[in-house]
Coordinates of C-alpha atoms and ligand atoms in Angstrom, one line a residue:
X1 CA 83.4 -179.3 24.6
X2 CA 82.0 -181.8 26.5
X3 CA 84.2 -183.8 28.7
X4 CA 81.7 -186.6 30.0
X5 CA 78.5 -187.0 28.0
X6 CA 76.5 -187.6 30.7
X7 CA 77.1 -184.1 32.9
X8 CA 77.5 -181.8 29.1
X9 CA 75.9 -181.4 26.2
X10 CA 78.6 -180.0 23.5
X11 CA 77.2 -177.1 21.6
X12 CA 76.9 -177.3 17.5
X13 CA 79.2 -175.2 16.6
X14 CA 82.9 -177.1 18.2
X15 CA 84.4 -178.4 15.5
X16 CA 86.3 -181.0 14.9
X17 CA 87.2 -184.2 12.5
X18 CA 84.3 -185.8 11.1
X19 CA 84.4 -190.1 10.2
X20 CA 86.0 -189.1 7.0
X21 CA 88.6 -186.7 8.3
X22 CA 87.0 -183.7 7.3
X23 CA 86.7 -180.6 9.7
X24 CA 83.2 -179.6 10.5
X25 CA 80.5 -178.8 12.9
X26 CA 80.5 -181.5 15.8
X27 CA 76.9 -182.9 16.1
X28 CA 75.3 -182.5 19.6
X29 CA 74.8 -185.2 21.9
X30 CA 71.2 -186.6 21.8
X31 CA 70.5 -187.6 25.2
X32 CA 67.8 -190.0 22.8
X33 CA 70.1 -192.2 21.4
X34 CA 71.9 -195.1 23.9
X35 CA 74.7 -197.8 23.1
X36 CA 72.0 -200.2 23.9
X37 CA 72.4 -201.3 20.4
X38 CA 75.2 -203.0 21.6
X39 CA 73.6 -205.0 24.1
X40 CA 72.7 -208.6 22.3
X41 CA 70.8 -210.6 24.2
X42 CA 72.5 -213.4 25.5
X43 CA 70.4 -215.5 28.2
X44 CA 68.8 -218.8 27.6
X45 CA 65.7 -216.9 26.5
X46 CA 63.8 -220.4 24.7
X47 CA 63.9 -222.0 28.3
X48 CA 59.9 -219.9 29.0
X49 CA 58.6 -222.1 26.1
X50 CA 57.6 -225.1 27.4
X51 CA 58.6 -227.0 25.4
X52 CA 62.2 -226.1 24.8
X53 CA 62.6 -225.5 28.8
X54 CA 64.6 -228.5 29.2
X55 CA 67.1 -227.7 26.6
X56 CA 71.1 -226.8 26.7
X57 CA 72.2 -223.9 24.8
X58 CA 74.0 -226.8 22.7
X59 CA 70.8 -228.8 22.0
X60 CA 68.7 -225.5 21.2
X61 CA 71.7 -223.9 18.8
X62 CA 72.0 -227.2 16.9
X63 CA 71.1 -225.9 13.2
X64 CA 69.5 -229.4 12.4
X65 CA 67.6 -229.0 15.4
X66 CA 66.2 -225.6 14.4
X67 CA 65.2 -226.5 10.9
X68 CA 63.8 -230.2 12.3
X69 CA 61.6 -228.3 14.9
X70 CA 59.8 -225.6 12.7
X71 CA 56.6 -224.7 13.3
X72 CA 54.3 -225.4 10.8
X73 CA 50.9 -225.6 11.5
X74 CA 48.5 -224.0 14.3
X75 CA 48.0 -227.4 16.2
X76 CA 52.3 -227.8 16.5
X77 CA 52.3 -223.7 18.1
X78 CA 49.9 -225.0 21.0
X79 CA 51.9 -228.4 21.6
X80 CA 54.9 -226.3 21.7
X81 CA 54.0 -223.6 23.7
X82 CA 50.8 -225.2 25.9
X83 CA 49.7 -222.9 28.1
X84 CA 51.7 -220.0 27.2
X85 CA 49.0 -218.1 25.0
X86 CA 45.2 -218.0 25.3
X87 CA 42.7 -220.5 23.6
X88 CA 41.5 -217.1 21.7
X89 CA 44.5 -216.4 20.5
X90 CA 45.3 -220.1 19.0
X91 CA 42.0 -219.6 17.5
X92 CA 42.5 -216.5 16.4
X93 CA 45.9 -217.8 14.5
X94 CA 44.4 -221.1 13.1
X95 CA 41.7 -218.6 11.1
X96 CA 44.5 -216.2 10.1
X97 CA 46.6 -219.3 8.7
X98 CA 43.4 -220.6 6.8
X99 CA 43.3 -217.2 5.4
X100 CA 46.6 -217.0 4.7
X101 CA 48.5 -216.8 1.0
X102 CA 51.8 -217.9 3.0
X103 CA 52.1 -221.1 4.6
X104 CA 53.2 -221.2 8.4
X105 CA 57.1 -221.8 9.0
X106 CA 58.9 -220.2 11.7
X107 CA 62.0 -221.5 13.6
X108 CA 62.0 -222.1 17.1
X109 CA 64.8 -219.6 17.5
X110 CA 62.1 -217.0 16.3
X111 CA 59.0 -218.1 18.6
X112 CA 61.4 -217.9 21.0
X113 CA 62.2 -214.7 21.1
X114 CA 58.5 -213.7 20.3
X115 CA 56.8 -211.7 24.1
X116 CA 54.4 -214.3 25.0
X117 CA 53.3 -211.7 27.8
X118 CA 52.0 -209.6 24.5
X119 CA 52.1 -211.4 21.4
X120 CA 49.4 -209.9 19.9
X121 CA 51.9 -206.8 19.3
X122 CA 54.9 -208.3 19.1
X123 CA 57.1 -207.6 16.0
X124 CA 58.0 -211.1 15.0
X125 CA 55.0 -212.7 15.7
X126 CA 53.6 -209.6 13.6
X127 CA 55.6 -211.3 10.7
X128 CA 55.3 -214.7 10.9
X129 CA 52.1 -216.0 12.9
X130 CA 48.6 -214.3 11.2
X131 CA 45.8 -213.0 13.1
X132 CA 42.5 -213.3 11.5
X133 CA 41.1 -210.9 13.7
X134 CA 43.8 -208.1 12.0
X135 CA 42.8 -208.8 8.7
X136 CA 41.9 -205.8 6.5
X137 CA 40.5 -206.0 2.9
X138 CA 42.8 -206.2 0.5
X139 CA 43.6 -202.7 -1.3
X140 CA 41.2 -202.8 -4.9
X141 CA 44.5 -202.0 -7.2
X142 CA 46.7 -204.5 -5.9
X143 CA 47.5 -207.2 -7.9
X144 CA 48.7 -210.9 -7.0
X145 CA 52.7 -210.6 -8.6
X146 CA 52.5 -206.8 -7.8
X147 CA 56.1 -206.2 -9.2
X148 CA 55.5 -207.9 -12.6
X149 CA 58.3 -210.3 -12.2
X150 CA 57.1 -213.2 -14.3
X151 CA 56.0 -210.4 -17.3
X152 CA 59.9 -210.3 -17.2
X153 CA 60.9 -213.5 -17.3
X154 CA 62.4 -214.6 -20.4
X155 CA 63.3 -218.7 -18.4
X156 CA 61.3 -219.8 -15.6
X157 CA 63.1 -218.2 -12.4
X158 CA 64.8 -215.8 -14.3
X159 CA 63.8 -212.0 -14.2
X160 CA 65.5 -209.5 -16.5
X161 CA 64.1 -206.0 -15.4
X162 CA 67.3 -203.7 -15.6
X163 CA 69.7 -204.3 -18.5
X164 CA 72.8 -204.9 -16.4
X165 CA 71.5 -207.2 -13.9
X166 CA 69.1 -210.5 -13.6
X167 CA 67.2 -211.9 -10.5
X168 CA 67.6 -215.5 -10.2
X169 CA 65.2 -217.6 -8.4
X170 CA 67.1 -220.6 -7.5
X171 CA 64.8 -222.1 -5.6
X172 CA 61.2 -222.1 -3.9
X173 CA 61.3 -222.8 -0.1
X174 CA 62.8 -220.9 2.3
X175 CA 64.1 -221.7 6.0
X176 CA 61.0 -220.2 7.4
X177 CA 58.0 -218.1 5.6
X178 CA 57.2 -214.3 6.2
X179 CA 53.2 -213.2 5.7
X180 CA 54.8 -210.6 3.8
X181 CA 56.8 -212.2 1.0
X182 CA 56.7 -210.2 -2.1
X183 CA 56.9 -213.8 -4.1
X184 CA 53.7 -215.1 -2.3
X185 CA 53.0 -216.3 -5.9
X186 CA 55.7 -218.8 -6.6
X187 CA 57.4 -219.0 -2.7
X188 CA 56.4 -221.4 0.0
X189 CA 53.7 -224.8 -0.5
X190 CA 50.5 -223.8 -1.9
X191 CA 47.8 -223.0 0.5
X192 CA 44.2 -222.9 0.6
X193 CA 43.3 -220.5 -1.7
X194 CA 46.5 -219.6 -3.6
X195 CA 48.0 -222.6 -6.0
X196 CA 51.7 -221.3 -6.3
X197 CA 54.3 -220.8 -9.7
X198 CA 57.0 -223.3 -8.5
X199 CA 60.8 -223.0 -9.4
X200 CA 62.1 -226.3 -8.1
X201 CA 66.2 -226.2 -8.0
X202 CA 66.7 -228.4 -10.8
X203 CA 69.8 -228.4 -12.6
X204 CA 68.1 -228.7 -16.0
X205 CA 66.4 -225.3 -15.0
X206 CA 69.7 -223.4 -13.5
X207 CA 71.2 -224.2 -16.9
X208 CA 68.5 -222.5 -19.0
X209 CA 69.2 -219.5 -16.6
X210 CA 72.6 -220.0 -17.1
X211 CA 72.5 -220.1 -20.5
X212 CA 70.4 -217.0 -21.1
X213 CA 72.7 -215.0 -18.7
X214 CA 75.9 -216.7 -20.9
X215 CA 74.4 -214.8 -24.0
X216 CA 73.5 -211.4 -22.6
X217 CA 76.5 -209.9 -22.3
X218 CA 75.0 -206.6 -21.3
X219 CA 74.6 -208.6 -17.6
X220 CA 77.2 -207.9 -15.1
X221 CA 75.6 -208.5 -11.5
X222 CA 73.0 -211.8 -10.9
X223 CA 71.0 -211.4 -7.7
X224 CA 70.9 -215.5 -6.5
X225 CA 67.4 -215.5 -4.6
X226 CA 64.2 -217.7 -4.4
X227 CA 62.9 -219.1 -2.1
X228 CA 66.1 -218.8 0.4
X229 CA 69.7 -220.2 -0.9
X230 CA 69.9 -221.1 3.0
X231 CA 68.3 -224.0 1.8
X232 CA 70.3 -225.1 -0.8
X233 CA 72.8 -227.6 -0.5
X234 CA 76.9 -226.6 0.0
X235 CA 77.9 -228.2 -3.3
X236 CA 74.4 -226.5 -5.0
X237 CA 76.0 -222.9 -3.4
X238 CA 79.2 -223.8 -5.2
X239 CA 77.9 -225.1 -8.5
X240 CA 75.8 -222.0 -8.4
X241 CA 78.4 -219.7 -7.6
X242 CA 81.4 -220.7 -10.0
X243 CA 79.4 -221.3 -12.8
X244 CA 78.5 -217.5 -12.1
X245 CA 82.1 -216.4 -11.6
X246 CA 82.7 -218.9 -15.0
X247 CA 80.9 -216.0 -17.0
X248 CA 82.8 -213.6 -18.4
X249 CA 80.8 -211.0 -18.4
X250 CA 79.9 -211.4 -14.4
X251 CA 81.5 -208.8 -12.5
X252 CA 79.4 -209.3 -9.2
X253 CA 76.7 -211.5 -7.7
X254 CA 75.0 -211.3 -4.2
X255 CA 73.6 -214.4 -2.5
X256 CA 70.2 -213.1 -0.8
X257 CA 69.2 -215.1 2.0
X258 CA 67.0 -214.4 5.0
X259 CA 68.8 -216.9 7.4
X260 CA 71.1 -214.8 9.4
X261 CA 67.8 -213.1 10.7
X262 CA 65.7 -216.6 11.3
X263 CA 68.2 -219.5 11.9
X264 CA 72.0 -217.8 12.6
X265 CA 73.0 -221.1 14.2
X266 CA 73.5 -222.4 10.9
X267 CA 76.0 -220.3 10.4
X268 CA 77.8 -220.9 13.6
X269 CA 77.6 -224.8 12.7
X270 CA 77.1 -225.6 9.1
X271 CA 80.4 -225.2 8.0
X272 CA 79.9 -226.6 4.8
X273 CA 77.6 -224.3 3.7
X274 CA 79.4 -221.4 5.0
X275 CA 82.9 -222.7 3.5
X276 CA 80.8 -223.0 0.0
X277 CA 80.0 -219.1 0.7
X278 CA 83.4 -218.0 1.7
X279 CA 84.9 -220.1 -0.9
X280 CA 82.8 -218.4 -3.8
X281 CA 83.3 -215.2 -2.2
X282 CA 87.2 -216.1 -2.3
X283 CA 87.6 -217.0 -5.5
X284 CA 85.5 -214.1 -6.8
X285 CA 88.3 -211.7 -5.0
X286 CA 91.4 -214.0 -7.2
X287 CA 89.0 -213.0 -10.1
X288 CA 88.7 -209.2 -9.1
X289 CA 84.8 -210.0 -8.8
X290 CA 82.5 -209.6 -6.1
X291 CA 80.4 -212.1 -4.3
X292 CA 78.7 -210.4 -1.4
X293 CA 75.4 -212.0 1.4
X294 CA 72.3 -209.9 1.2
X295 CA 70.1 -210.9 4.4
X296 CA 67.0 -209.7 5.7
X297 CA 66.8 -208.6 9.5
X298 CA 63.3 -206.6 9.9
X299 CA 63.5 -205.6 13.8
X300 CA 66.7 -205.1 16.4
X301 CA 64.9 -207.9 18.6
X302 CA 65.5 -210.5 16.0
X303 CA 69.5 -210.2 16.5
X304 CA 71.2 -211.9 19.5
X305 CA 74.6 -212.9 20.6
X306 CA 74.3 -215.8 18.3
X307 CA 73.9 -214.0 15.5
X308 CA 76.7 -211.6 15.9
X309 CA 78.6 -215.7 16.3
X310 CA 77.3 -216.4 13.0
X311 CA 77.7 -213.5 11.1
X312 CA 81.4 -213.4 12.5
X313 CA 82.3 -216.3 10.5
X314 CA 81.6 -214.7 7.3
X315 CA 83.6 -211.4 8.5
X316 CA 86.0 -214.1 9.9
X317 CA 86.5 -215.1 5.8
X318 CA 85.9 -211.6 4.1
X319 CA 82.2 -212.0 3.1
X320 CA 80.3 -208.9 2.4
X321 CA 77.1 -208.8 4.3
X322 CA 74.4 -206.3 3.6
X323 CA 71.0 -206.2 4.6
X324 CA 67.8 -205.3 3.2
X325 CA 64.3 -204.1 5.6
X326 CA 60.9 -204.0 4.8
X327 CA 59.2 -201.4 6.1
X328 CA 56.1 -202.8 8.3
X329 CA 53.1 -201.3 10.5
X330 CA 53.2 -202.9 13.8
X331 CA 56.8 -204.4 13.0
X332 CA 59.6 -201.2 12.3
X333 CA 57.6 -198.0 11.4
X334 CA 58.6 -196.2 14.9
X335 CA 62.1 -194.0 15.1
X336 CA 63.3 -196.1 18.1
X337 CA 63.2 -199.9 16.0
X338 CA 64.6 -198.5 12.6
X339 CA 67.5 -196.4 14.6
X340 CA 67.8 -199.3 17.0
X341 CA 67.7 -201.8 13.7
X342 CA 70.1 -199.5 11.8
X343 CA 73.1 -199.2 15.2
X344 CA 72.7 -202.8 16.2
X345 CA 73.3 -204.2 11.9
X346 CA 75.7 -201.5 11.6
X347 CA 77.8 -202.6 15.0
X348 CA 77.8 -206.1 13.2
X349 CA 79.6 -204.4 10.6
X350 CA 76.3 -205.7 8.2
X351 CA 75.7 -203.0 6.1
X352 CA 72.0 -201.8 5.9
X353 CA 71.5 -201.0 2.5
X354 CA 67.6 -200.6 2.1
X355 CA 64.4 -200.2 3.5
X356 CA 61.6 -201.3 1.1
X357 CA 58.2 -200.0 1.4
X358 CA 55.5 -203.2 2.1
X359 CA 54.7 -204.1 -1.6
X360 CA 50.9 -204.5 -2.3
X361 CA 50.6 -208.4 -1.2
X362 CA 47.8 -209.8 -0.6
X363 CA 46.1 -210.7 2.9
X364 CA 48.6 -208.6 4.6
X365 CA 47.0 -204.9 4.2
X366 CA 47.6 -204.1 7.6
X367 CA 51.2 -204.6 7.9
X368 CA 52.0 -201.7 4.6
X369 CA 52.1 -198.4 6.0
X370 CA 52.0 -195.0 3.7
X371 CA 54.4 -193.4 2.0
X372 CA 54.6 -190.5 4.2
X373 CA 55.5 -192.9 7.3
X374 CA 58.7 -194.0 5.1
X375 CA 59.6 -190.4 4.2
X376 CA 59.5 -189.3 8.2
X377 CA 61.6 -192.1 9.2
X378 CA 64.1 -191.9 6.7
X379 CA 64.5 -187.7 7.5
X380 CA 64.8 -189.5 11.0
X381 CA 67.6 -192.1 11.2
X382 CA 69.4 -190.1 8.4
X383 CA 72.6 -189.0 10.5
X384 CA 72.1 -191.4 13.3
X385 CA 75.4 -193.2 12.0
X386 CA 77.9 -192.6 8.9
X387 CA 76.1 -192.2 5.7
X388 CA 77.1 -195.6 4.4
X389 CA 75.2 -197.5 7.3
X390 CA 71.7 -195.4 6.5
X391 CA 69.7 -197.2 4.0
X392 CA 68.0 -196.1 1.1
X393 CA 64.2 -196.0 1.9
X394 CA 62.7 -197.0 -1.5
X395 CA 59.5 -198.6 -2.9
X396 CA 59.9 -201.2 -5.5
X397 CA 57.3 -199.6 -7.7
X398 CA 54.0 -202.0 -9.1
X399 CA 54.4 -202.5 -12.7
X400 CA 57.8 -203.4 -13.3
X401 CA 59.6 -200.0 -12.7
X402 CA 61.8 -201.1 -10.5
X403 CA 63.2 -198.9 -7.3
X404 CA 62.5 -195.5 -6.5
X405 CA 63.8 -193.4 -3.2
X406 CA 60.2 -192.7 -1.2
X407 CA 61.0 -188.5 -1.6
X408 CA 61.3 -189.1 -5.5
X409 CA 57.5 -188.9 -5.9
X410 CA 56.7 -186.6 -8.8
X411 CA 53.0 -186.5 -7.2
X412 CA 51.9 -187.5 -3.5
X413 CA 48.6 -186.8 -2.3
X414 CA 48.4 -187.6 1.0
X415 CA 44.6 -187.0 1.5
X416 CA 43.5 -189.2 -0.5
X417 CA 46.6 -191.8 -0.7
X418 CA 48.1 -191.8 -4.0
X419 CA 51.7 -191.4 -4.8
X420 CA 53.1 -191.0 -8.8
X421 CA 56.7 -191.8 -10.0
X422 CA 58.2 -192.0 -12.9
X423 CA 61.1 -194.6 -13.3
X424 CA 63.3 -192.6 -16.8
X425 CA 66.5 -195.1 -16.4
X426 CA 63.6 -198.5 -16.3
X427 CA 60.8 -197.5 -18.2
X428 CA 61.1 -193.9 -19.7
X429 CA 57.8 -192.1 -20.5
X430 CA 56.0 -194.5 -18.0
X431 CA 54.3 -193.2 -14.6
X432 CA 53.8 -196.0 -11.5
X433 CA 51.4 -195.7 -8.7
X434 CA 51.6 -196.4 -5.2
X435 CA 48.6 -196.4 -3.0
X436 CA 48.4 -196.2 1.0
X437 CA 46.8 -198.3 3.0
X438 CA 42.8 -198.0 3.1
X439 CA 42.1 -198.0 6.4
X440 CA 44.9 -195.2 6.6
X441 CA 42.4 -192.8 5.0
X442 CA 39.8 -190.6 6.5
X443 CA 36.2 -192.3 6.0
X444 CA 35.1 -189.4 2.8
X445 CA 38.3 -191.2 0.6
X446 CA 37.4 -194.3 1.8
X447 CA 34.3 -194.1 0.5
X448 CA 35.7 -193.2 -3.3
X449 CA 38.1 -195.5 -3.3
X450 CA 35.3 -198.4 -2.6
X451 CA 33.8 -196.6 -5.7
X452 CA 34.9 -198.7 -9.1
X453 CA 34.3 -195.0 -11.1
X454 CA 35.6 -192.5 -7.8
X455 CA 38.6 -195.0 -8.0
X456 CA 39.2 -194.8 -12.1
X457 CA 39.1 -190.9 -11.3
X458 CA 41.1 -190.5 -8.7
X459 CA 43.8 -192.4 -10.3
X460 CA 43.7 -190.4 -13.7
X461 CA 43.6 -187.0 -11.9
X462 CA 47.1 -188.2 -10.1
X463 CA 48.1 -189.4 -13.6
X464 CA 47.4 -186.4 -15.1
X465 CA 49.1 -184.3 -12.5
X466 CA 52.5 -185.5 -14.1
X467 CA 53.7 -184.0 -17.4
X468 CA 56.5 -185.7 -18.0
Ligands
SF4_1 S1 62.6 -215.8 3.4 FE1 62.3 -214.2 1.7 S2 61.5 -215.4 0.0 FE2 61.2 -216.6 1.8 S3 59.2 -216.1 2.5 FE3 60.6 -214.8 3.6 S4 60.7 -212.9 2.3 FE4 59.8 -214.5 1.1

């Protein structure tokens, strides 16, 4: 047994107690895996952007400061940062934002943190600042509201896919906007090409979702989403939430918000809005209900010592936290950022619940990856922590048929980059796609697939593949 795990390696087969008390094999030290999880960064890293150089950690942590100070169009990234990136690479932005379904938001606590010394492959600015010159075509089956949310609407902002639970889409803004957003059809200000579905948070609304949610009965857990509920007012997150808690029938809900990952200063300062959380959350327990936070952290650069402050003052009041990935070329397809993602949200006690593969959205081809790249890196992180802290690598499959786990394919050619699944407990008797990435293929199937026919063909022979 080793004694110091930097001189010994411990062999397999000591035993001893496992996390749940059980006696079993002792897992080797993996001279690969580090504590540097633990390490949040905690320097006055916005003081190299010129324009926030002059700042106090108090001034720069101010939430209204952070929200204020967004970056929002091309012109306001060079003001703000000057000198610090190439005239190409402005350029190169200001034609990826004119391309763009998304419109450009991103919080000075995110640019930030972004390498200017390489930000053409840096994982946030990956997410939030396009690069024309990255763009690939769009894939040919991909379709603008991929995940048929509005087909299963029965009230504006209200989706009821699976019979015990309802999305809610509260709103439509967000504290800052990702290129990858699944609900590029209804989130965010319209943009050049794309004229947005928008779900304003109006009261008269809410209570037509209310109302429907009050006469299903067969509903017992509301996912409150948008848009961001970080940007809804305190008493809005309280109306929202007891009216909820009001329903019989409403065992749990989960506020999903993104803002931990983007703006955690809010958290540390807005104590309204966290006391509305808490409060819920609180009351929910008196009721034996749940309320729990589902956030949205991507990469382990995007947490720092401020969010670890933030996120403590939900812990400090009992709030659940989980969090939700999506899986992203260029961003967290590598071992070393989804382990490193997985130890630092986990030693947050944040629970990291699922990894979603990229949904087919448009103008952002190049940041999905294939389904075999999700089904390495789950068979990779599984066991790099308790079982409870690995999330579920799933796809949210096109269509409507809700999740599946990326190693429940019933068909996966990988040659020519079709996956089949079938969905039984969501839409028995019906089979769901998913495609990889284009470019991903060798040039003979990307020939095929630029074929209208080879395209119809390839798609029936994966259909057919499946029985049942
Ligand atoms: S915060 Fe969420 S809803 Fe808003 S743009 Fe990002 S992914 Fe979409």
């Amino acid at each position: 047994m080793a004694i110091n795990g930097d001189t010994e390696i411990s062999a397999r087969t000591d035993v001893g107690a496992d996390e749940d008390g059980c006696t079993c094999a002792v897992d080797e030290h993996r001279p690969d895996l580090d504590d540097s999880h633990r390490d949040l960064r905690d320097d006055e890293f916005w003081r190299h952007v010129p324009a926030y150089a002059e700042l106090s950690a108090a001034e720069f942590h101010d939430h209204r400061f952070q929200s204020r100070n967004c970056i929002t169009t091309a012109r306001k990234l060079r003001e703000v940062l000057q000198d610090g990136a190439s005239a190409a690479f402005y350029a190169d932005v200001e034609a990826g934002v004119n391309r763009s379904t998304m419109s450009l938001r991103l919080s000075p606590y995110l640019l930030s943190l972004i390498n200017w010394d390489a930000p053409e492959t840096d994982p946030i600015r990956t997410q939030f600042l396009p690069l024309a010159s990255r763009f690939r075509p769009d894939h040919p089956e991909l379709h603008f509201d991929s995940l048929n949310e509005q087909a299963d609407s029965p009230v504006a902002g209200l989706t009821h896919r699976y019979r015990d639970r309802a999305l809610f889409l509260a709103l439509d803004t967000c504290p800052v906007y990702c290129r990858f957003c699944t609900r590029s059809y209804s989130v965010g200000l319209d943009t050049e090409g794309v004229e947005k579905v928008h779900f304003g948070a109006t009261l008269e609304r809410w209570e037509q979702a209310f109302d429907y949610i009050r006469q299903h009965s067969e509903i017992e857990d509301v996912v409150v989403s948008g848009g961001d509920m970080y940007n809804l007012k305190a008493e809005q997150v309280e109306l929202l939430g007891r009216t909820l808690l009001d329903i019989d029938h409403i065992r749990r809900f989960r506020y999903a918000t993104k803002g931990p990952a983007v703006m955690p200063q809010k958290l540390v300062s807005d104590d309204d809005w966290v006391g509305a959380v808490a409060g819920v959350a609180e009351e929910g327990r008196r009721r034996h209900k749940q309320v729990s936070l589902h956030t949205h952290f991507n990469h382990p650069a995007e947490i720092t010592a401020i969010t670890q402050q933030g996120l403590n003052r939900l812990l400090d009041r009992g709030v659940i936290v989980r969090n939700q990935t999506v899986l992203q070329r260029g961003v967290n397809d590598n071992v070393a950022a989804m382990r490193g993602l997985i130890l630092r949200l986990s030693y947050l006690n944040v629970q990291p619940y699922y990894v979603f593969v990229h949904d087919m959205v448009r103008g952002v081809e190049e940041l999905r990856t294939t389904l075999q790249t999700a089904i390495e890196l789950e068979k990779e992180v599984r066991g790099v922590t308790a079982g409870y802290n690995i999330p579920a690598f799933v796809l949210d499959t096109m269509g409507g048929g809700g999740k599946r786990h990326v190693h429940s394919y019933e068909h996966y050619d990988r040659e020519q980059g079709i996956g089949v699944f079938t969905s039984p407990a969501v839409r028995p008797g019906q089979k769901f796609f998913y495609f990889d990435p284009i470019d991903e293929l060798n040039e003979a199937q990307q020939t095929r697939w630029a074929d209208a026919d080879e395209r119809r063909n390839i798609i029936e022979s994966a259909r057919q593949t499946v029985s049942r």
